[in-house]
PDB file of C-alpha atoms in Angstrom:
ATOM      1  CA  UNK A   1      30.770 -98.348  29.396  1.00 58.00           C
ATOM      2  CA  UNK A   2      31.448-100.596  26.751  1.00 78.00           C
ATOM      3  CA  UNK A   3      33.147 -97.868  24.410  1.00 76.00           C
ATOM      4  CA  UNK A   4      35.568 -96.650  27.031  1.00 78.00           C
ATOM      5  CA  UNK A   5      36.693-100.825  27.572  1.00 83.00           C
ATOM      6  CA  UNK A   6      36.821-101.265  24.182  1.00 83.00           C
ATOM      7  CA  UNK A   7      39.268 -97.963  23.832  1.00 81.00           C
ATOM      8  CA  UNK A   8      37.486 -96.679  21.350  1.00 79.00           C
ATOM      9  CA  UNK A   9      36.779 -93.439  23.196  1.00 77.00           C
ATOM     10  CA  UNK A  10      38.518 -91.590  26.121  1.00 82.00           C
ATOM     11  CA  UNK A  11      37.575 -92.016  29.890  1.00 83.00           C
ATOM     12  CA  UNK A  12      35.019 -89.329  30.918  1.00 82.00           C
ATOM     13  CA  UNK A  13      33.298 -88.807  27.668  1.00 82.00           C
ATOM     14  CA  UNK A  14      29.943 -87.728  27.900  1.00 86.00           C
ATOM     15  CA  UNK A  15      27.322 -86.385  24.984  1.00 86.00           C
ATOM     16  CA  UNK A  16      27.308 -83.003  27.155  1.00 88.00           C
ATOM     17  CA  UNK A  17      31.112 -82.669  26.742  1.00 90.00           C
ATOM     18  CA  UNK A  18      31.050 -83.292  23.296  1.00 91.00           C
ATOM     19  CA  UNK A  19      27.956 -80.794  22.680  1.00 93.00           C
ATOM     20  CA  UNK A  20      30.440 -78.386  24.491  1.00 94.00           C
ATOM     21  CA  UNK A  21      33.388 -79.166  22.500  1.00 93.00           C
ATOM     22  CA  UNK A  22      31.458 -78.796  18.885  1.00 95.00           C
ATOM     23  CA  UNK A  23      30.088 -75.700  19.930  1.00 96.00           C
ATOM     24  CA  UNK A  24      33.099 -74.193  20.819  1.00 96.00           C
ATOM     25  CA  UNK A  25      34.846 -75.399  17.673  1.00 95.00           C
ATOM     26  CA  UNK A  26      32.428 -73.705  15.874  1.00 96.00           C
ATOM     27  CA  UNK A  27      32.520 -70.525  17.884  1.00 94.00           C
ATOM     28  CA  UNK A  28      36.204 -70.234  17.261  1.00 94.00           C
ATOM     29  CA  UNK A  29      35.459 -70.576  13.589  1.00 93.00           C
ATOM     30  CA  UNK A  30      33.319 -67.707  13.652  1.00 91.00           C
ATOM     31  CA  UNK A  31      30.004 -69.205  13.341  1.00 94.00           C
ATOM     32  CA  UNK A  32      27.015 -67.584  14.682  1.00 95.00           C
ATOM     33  CA  UNK A  33      24.979 -68.661  17.235  1.00 96.00           C
ATOM     34  CA  UNK A  34      22.087 -69.682  15.529  1.00 96.00           C
ATOM     35  CA  UNK A  35      23.968 -72.093  13.131  1.00 96.00           C
ATOM     36  CA  UNK A  36      25.286 -73.383  16.427  1.00 96.00           C
ATOM     37  CA  UNK A  37      22.116 -74.001  17.634  1.00 96.00           C
ATOM     38  CA  UNK A  38      20.733 -75.761  14.676  1.00 96.00           C
ATOM     39  CA  UNK A  39      24.137 -78.057  14.632  1.00 96.00           C
ATOM     40  CA  UNK A  40      23.436 -78.691  17.980  1.00 95.00           C
ATOM     41  CA  UNK A  41      19.567 -79.488  17.675  1.00 95.00           C
ATOM     42  CA  UNK A  42      19.029 -76.749  20.673  1.00 94.00           C
ATOM     43  CA  UNK A  43      15.502 -74.686  21.010  1.00 95.00           C
ATOM     44  CA  UNK A  44      17.427 -71.904  21.820  1.00 94.00           C
ATOM     45  CA  UNK A  45      20.447 -69.244  20.792  1.00 93.00           C
ATOM     46  CA  UNK A  46      20.837 -69.404  24.563  1.00 95.00           C
ATOM     47  CA  UNK A  47      21.664 -73.076  24.753  1.00 93.00           C
ATOM     48  CA  UNK A  48      24.361 -72.364  21.923  1.00 93.00           C
ATOM     49  CA  UNK A  49      25.690 -69.895  23.698  1.00 94.00           C
ATOM     50  CA  UNK A  50      26.110 -71.519  27.305  1.00 94.00           C
ATOM     51  CA  UNK A  51      27.653 -74.461  25.299  1.00 92.00           C
ATOM     52  CA  UNK A  52      30.058 -72.326  23.031  1.00 94.00           C
ATOM     53  CA  UNK A  53      30.917 -69.949  26.292  1.00 91.00           C
ATOM     54  CA  UNK A  54      34.726 -71.450  26.457  1.00 90.00           C
ATOM     55  CA  UNK A  55      35.685 -70.290  23.086  1.00 92.00           C
ATOM     56  CA  UNK A  56      38.649 -68.749  22.550  1.00 91.00           C
ATOM     57  CA  UNK A  57      38.015 -65.687  20.451  1.00 88.00           C
ATOM     58  CA  UNK A  58      41.352 -63.781  20.242  1.00 88.00           C
ATOM     59  CA  UNK A  59      41.829 -64.723  16.905  1.00 86.00           C
ATOM     60  CA  UNK A  60      38.637 -63.877  15.632  1.00 84.00           C
ATOM     61  CA  UNK A  61      39.168 -60.626  17.638  1.00 88.00           C
ATOM     62  CA  UNK A  62      41.949 -60.262  15.961  1.00 89.00           C
ATOM     63  CA  UNK A  63      40.940 -60.189  12.439  1.00 86.00           C
ATOM     64  CA  UNK A  64      38.003 -58.131  13.075  1.00 89.00           C
ATOM     65  CA  UNK A  65      40.358 -55.417  14.371  1.00 91.00           C
ATOM     66  CA  UNK A  66      42.374 -56.120  11.415  1.00 91.00           C
ATOM     67  CA  UNK A  67      39.496 -55.980   8.936  1.00 91.00           C
ATOM     68  CA  UNK A  68      38.354 -52.774  11.011  1.00 92.00           C
ATOM     69  CA  UNK A  69      41.628 -51.164  10.648  1.00 92.00           C
ATOM     70  CA  UNK A  70      42.008 -51.915   6.927  1.00 92.00           C
ATOM     71  CA  UNK A  71      38.245 -50.268   6.205  1.00 91.00           C
ATOM     72  CA  UNK A  72      39.232 -47.089   8.486  1.00 89.00           C
ATOM     73  CA  UNK A  73      42.564 -46.391   6.218  1.00 89.00           C
ATOM     74  CA  UNK A  74      40.419 -47.428   2.640  1.00 87.00           C
ATOM     75  CA  UNK A  75      38.048 -44.155   3.946  1.00 85.00           C
ATOM     76  CA  UNK A  76      40.551 -41.929   4.760  1.00 81.00           C
ATOM     77  CA  UNK A  77      41.803 -41.802   1.106  1.00 68.00           C
ATOM     78  CA  UNK A  78      38.179 -40.383   0.222  1.00 63.00           C
ATOM     79  CA  UNK A  79      38.353 -37.563   2.366  1.00 60.00           C
ATOM     80  CA  UNK A  80      39.700 -33.999   1.018  1.00 58.00           C
ATOM     81  CA  UNK A  81      42.140 -32.591   3.241  1.00 62.00           C
ATOM     82  CA  UNK A  82      41.306 -28.954   4.578  1.00 62.00           C
ATOM     83  CA  UNK A  83      43.431 -26.287   3.043  1.00 60.00           C
TER      84      UNK A  83
END
């Protein structure tokens, strides 16, 4: 590949690999599959799921659970305690 020879891209770079990278980063940013599908130009959300399947969702999950816990605590303050 000419770009490899010129040192402009790393050896082994493929369009498929780029799709995986873009989809993974977008998913880790919290983007939904419909948005990823549009960015990748895919016909189905299933392909967006395929390309982003290696996304590390731990940070998103932790954030979601923290939000959930805060909401549960907020709702507890509205409950009337039995006497």
